[in-house]
Coordinates of C-alpha atoms in Angstrom, one line a residue:
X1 CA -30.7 -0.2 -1.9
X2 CA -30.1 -3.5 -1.6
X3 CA -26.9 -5.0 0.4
X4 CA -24.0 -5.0 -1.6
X5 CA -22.7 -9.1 -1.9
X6 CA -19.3 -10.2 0.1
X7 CA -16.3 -9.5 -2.1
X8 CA -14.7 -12.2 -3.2
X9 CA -11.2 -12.9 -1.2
X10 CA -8.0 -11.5 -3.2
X11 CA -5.7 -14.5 -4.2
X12 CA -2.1 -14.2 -3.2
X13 CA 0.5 -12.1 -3.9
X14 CA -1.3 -8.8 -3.5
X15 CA 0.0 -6.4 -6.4
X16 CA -1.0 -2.9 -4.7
X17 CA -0.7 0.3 -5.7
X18 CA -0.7 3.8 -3.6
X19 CA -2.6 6.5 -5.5
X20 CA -1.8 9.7 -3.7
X21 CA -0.9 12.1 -6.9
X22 CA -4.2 12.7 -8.5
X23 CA -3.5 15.5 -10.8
X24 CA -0.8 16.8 -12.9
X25 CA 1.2 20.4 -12.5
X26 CA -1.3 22.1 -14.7
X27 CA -4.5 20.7 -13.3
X28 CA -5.1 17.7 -15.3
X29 CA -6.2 14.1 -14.1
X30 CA -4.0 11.0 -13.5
X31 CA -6.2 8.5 -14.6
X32 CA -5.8 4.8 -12.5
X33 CA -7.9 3.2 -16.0
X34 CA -5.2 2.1 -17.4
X35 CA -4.6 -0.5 -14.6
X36 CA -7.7 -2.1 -15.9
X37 CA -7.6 -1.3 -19.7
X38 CA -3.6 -1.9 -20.2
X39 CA -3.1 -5.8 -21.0
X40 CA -1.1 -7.9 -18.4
X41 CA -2.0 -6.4 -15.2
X42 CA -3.8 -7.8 -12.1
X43 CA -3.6 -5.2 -9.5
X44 CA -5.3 -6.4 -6.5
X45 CA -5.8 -2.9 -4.6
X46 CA -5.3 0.5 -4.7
X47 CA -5.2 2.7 -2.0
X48 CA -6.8 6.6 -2.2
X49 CA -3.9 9.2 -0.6
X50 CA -4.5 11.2 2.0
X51 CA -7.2 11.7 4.5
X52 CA -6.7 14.0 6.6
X53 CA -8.3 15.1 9.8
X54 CA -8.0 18.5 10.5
X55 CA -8.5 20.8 13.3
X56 CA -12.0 21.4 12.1
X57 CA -13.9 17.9 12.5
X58 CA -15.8 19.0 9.7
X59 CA -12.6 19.9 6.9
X60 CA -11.9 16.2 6.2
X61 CA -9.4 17.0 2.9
X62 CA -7.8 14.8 0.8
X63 CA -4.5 16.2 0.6
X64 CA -5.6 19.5 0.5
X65 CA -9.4 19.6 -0.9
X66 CA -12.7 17.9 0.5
X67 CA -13.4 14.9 -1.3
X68 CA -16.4 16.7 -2.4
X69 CA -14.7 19.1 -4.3
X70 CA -15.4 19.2 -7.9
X71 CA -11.2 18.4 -9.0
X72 CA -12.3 14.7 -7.5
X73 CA -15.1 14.2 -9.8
X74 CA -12.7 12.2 -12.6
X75 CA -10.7 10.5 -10.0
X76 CA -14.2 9.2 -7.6
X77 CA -15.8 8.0 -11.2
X78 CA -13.0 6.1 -12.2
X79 CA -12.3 4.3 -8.9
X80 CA -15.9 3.5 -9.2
X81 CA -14.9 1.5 -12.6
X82 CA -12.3 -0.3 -10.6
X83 CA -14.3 -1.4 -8.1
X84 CA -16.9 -2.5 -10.2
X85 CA -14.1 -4.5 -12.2
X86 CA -12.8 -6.4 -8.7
X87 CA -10.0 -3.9 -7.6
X88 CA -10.3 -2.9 -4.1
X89 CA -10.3 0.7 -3.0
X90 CA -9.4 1.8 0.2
X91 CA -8.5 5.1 1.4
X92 CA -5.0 6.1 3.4
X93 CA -5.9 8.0 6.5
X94 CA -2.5 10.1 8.0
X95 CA 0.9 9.5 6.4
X96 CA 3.7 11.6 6.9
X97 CA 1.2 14.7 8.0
X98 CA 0.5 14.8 11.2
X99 CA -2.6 15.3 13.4
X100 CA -5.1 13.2 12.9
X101 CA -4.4 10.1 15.0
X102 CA -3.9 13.0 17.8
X103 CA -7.1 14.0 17.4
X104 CA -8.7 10.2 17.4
X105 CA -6.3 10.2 20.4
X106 CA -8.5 12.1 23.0
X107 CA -11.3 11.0 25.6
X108 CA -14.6 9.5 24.1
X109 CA -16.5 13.0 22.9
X110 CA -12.9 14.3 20.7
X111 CA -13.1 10.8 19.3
X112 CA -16.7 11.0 18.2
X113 CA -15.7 14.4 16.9
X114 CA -13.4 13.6 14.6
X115 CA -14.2 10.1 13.9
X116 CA -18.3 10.6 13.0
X117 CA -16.8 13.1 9.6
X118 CA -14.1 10.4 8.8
X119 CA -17.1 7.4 8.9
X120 CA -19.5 9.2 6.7
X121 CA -17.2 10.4 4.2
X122 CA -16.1 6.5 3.9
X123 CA -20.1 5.8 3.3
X124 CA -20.4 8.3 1.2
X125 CA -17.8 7.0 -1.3
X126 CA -18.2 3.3 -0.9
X127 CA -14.9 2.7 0.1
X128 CA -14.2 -0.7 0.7
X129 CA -11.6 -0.6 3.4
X130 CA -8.6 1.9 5.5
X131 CA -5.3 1.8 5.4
X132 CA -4.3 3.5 8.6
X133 CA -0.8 4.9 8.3
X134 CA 0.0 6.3 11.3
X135 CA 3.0 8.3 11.1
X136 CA 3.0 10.0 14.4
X137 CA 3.0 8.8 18.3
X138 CA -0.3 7.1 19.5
X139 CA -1.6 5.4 22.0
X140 CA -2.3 1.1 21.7
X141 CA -5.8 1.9 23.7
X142 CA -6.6 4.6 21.4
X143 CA -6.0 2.6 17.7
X144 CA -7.5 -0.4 19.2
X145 CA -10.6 1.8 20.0
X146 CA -10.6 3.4 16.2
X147 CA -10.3 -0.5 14.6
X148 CA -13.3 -1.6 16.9
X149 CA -15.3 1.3 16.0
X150 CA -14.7 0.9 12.6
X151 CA -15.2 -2.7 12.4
X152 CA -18.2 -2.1 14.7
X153 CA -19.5 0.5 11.5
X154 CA -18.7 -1.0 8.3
X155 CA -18.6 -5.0 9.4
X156 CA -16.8 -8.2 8.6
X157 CA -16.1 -7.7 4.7
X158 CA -14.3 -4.0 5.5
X159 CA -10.6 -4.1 4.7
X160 CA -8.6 -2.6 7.8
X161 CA -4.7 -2.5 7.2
X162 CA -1.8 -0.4 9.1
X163 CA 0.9 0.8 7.0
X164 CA 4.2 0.5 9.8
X165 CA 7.5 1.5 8.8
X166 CA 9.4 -2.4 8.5
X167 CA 11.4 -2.0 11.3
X168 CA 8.5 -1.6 13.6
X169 CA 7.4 -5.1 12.9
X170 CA 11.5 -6.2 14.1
X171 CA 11.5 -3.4 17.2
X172 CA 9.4 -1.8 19.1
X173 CA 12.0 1.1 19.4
X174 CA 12.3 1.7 15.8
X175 CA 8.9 2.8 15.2
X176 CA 6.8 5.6 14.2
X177 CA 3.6 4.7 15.4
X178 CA 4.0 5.2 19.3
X179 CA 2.6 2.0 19.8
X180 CA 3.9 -1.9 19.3
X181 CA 2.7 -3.2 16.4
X182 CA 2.9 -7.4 17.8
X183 CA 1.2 -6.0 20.9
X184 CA -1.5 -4.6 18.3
X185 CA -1.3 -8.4 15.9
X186 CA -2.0 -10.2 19.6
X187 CA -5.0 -8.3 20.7
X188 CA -6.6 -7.2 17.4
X189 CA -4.6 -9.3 14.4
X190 CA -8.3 -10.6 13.7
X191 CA -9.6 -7.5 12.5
X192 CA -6.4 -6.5 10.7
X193 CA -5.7 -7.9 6.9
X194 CA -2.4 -7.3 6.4
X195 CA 1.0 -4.8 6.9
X196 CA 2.0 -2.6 4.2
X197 CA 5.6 -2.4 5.5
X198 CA 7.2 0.6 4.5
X199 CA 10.9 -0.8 3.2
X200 CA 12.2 2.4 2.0
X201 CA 13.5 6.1 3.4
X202 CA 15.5 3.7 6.2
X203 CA 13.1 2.4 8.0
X204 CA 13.9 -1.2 5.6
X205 CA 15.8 -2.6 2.8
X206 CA 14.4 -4.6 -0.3
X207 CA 17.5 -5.5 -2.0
X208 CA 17.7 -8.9 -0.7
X209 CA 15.1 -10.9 1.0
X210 CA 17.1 -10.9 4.8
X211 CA 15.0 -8.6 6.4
X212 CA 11.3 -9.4 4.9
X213 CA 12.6 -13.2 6.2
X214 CA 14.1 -11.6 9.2
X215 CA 10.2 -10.5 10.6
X216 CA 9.0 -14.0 9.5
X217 CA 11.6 -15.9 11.9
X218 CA 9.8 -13.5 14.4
X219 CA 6.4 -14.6 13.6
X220 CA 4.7 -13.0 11.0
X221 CA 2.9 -14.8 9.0
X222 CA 3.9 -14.1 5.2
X223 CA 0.5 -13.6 4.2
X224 CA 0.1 -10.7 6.6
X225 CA 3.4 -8.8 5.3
X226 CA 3.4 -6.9 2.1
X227 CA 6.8 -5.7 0.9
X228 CA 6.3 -2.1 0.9
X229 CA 8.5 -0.3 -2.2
X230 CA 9.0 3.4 -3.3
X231 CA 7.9 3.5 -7.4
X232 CA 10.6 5.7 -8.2
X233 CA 14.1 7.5 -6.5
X234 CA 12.1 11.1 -6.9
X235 CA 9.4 9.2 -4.1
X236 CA 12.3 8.6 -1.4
X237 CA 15.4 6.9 -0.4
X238 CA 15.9 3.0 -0.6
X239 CA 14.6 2.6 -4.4
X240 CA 16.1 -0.6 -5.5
X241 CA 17.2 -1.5 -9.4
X242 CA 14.9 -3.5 -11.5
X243 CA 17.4 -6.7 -11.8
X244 CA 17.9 -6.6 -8.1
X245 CA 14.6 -6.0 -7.1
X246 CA 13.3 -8.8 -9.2
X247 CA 15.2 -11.4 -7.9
X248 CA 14.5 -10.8 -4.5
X249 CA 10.6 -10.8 -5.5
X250 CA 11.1 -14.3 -7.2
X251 CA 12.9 -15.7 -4.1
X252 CA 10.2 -14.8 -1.7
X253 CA 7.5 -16.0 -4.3
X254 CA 9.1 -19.2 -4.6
X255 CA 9.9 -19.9 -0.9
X256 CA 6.8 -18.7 0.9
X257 CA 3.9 -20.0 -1.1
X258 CA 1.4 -17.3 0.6
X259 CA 3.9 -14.2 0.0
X260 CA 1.7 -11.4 1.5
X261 CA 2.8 -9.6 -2.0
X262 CA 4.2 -6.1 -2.7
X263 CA 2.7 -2.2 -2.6
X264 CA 4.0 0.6 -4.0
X265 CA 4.4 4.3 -2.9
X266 CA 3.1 5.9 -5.4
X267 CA 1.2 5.4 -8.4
X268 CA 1.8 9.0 -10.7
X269 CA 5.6 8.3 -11.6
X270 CA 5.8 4.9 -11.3
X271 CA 8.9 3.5 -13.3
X272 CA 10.0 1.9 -15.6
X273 CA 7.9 4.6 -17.9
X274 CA 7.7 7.1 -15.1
X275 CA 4.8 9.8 -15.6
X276 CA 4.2 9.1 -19.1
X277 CA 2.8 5.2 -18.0
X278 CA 2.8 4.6 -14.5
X279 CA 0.9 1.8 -14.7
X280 CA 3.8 -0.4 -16.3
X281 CA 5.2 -0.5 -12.7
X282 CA 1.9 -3.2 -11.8
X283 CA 2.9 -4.9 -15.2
X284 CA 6.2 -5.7 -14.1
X285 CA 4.6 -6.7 -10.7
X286 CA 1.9 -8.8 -12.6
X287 CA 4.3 -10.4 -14.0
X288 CA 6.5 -11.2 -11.1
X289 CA 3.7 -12.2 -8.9
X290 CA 0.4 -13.3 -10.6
X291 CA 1.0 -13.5 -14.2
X292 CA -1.9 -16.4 -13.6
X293 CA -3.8 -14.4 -12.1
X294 CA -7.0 -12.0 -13.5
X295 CA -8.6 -8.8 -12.1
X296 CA -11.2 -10.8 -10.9
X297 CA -10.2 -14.2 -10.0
X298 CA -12.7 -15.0 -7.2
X299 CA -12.7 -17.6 -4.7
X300 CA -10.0 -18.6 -1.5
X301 CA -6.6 -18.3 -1.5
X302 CA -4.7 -20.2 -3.6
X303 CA -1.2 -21.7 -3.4
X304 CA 1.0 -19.8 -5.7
X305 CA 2.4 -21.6 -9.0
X306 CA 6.0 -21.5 -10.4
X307 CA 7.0 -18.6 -11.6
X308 CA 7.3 -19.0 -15.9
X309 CA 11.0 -18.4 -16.3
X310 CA 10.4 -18.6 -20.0
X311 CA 9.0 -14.8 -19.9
X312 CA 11.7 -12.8 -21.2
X313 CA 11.2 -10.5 -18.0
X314 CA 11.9 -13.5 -15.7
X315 CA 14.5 -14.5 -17.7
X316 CA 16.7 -11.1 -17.5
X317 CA 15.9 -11.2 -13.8
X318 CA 16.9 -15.0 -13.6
X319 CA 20.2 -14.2 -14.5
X320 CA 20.6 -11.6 -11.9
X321 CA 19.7 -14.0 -9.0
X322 CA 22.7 -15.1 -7.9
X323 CA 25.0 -12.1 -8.3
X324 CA 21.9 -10.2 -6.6
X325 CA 21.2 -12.0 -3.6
X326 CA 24.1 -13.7 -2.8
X327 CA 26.2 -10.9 -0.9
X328 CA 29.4 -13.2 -0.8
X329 CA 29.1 -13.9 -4.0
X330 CA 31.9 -12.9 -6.8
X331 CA 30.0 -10.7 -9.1
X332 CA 27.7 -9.2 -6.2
X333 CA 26.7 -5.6 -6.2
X334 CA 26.0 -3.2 -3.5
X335 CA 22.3 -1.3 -3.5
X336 CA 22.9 2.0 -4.2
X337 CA 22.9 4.9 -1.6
X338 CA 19.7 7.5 -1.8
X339 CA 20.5 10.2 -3.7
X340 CA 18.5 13.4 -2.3
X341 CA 14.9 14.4 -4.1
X342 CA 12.6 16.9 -4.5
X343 CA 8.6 15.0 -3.6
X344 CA 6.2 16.4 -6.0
X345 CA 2.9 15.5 -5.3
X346 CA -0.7 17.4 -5.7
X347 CA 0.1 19.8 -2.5
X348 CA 3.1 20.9 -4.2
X349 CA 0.6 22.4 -6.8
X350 CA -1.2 25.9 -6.4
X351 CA -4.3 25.9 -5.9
X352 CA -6.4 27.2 -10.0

């Protein structure tokens, strides 16, 4: 087979979406299509949730199955489609289960161990980068090791990203990961695309630009920090009303010209429509963010243009800008406090 061409480079803001939910309660298949055959959205990514090392080197699951199992037949076809349309697909190893950065953790032959099942299983599905959410304590030796290796295996054009809870970009202390993060951007930021900063479940806030601006003042660079956002209150605390949300989205679009863009935990019950059409969520984005854009704009970066206030979207969230972001202001409003929730995803689901 032939090499596969470079991909052409993503323009700015990335519109990404987590897909981690792949099947409904009685067995039937999300289907991501929509995100291509739905008009008015350019979704730049989506990221395939969760790989999962296991105490076997050999039971790699995704959430709870091998990606070869027959239930992923639908869902590896139709990621196929996407890539073959200019989405990216990458593939979230970790999360909030723990245990397989521990076991990439260990001296040279554990690593190799667990690693070797991880690489092929990336080969086999033509992934074209990781997302390495690591949701549990590490060591900096022992991720910089897994990003060399990988880079070593899959080359220049493979997309690695981390996925840190926000505050661990602000403080080393307030961290999940074990290790620091600007540490991490000084020795291996070269090999690293970008942040998906988790601004949700306390670990950030999205309801006003202060703290995406606060990790810039600390040297970020904007292109490097996604806005990370839950879809949906049922997903975890910190969800953050339309109006509200949408006017801190235009303010970072219009002040930082290469706004890293926004991702969003998760795909399934994305709202506004919530199961019924999850993909609305990446409209709304689309049109926040790259209403100029198409699935497969190619080429370099570009600089970002105004935002077209004349969209009626734009315009409802126009109105909210200043009440929204302006705490001192006389019509401001306070986000709302996380209510408690129930997270349904496919390992909530019996097994057929």
């Amino acid at each position: 087979m032939p090499p596969l061409p470079p991909p052409a480079q993503q323009p700015l803001p990335r519109v990404i979406t987590y897909y981690q939910t792949h099947h409904t309660p009685d067995g039937k298949p999300i289907s991501v299509l929509p995100l291509l055959t739905e008009p008015g959205i350019s979704v730049t990514h989506v990221i395939l949730a969760a790989i999962h090392i296991n105490d076997d080197p050999d039971d790699l699951t995704l959430n709870d199955h091998h990606p070869s199992d027959p239930r992923f037949l639908t869902l590896w076809a139709e990621l196929r489609v996407l890539q073959a349309s200019g989405v990216k697909v990458l593939g979230m190893l970790g999360g909030a289960a723990q245990g397989s950065y521990m076991r990439l953790d260990g001296d040279e032959a554990t690593f190799e161990q667990y690693y070797v099942p991880l690489r092929d299983m990336l080969r086999t599905h033509a992934l074209d980068g990781i997302d390495l959410d690591v949701e549990e304590p590490m060591s900096l030796g022992g991720v910089i090791r897994l990003i060399d290796r990988i880079r070593q295996d899959f080359g220049k054009d493979f997309i690695i990203t981390m996925a840190p809870v926000a505050a661990a970009l602000l403080d080393v202390n307030r961290n999940l990961s074990g290790f620091d993060y600007e540490a991490l951007e000084v020795m291996r930021g070269r090999d690293i695309a970008w942040y998906n900063a988790q601004f949700y479940c306390g670990w950030g806030d999205c309801s006003n630009p202060v703290m995406y601006e606060m990790i810039l003042a600390k040297g970020w660079p904007p292109e490097k920090v996604v806005m990370g956002l839950v879809t949906n209150p049922e997903n975890g605390g910190g969800w953050v009303p339309w109006e509200m949300l949408g006017a801190v989205l235009l303010t970072l679009r219009g002040r930082y010209a290469r706004f890293g863009g926004v991702m969003g935990w998760e795909y399934f019950n994305s709202l506004p429509a919530g199961r019924e059409r999850p993909w609305e969520w990446s409209k709304w984005m689309t049109t926040m963010l790259r209403a100029d854009h198409t699935h497969t704009s190619p080429g370099p970066v570009q600089e970002t243009k105004p935002v077209d206030t004349s969209n009626p979207v734009a315009k409802e969230v126009k109105k909210h800008l200043v009440d929204d972001v302006d705490p001192d202001g006389p019509n401001s409003k306070d986000a709302p406090l996380p209510a408690s929730f129930d997270y349904y995803s496919d390992t909530n689901i019996d097994d057929d």
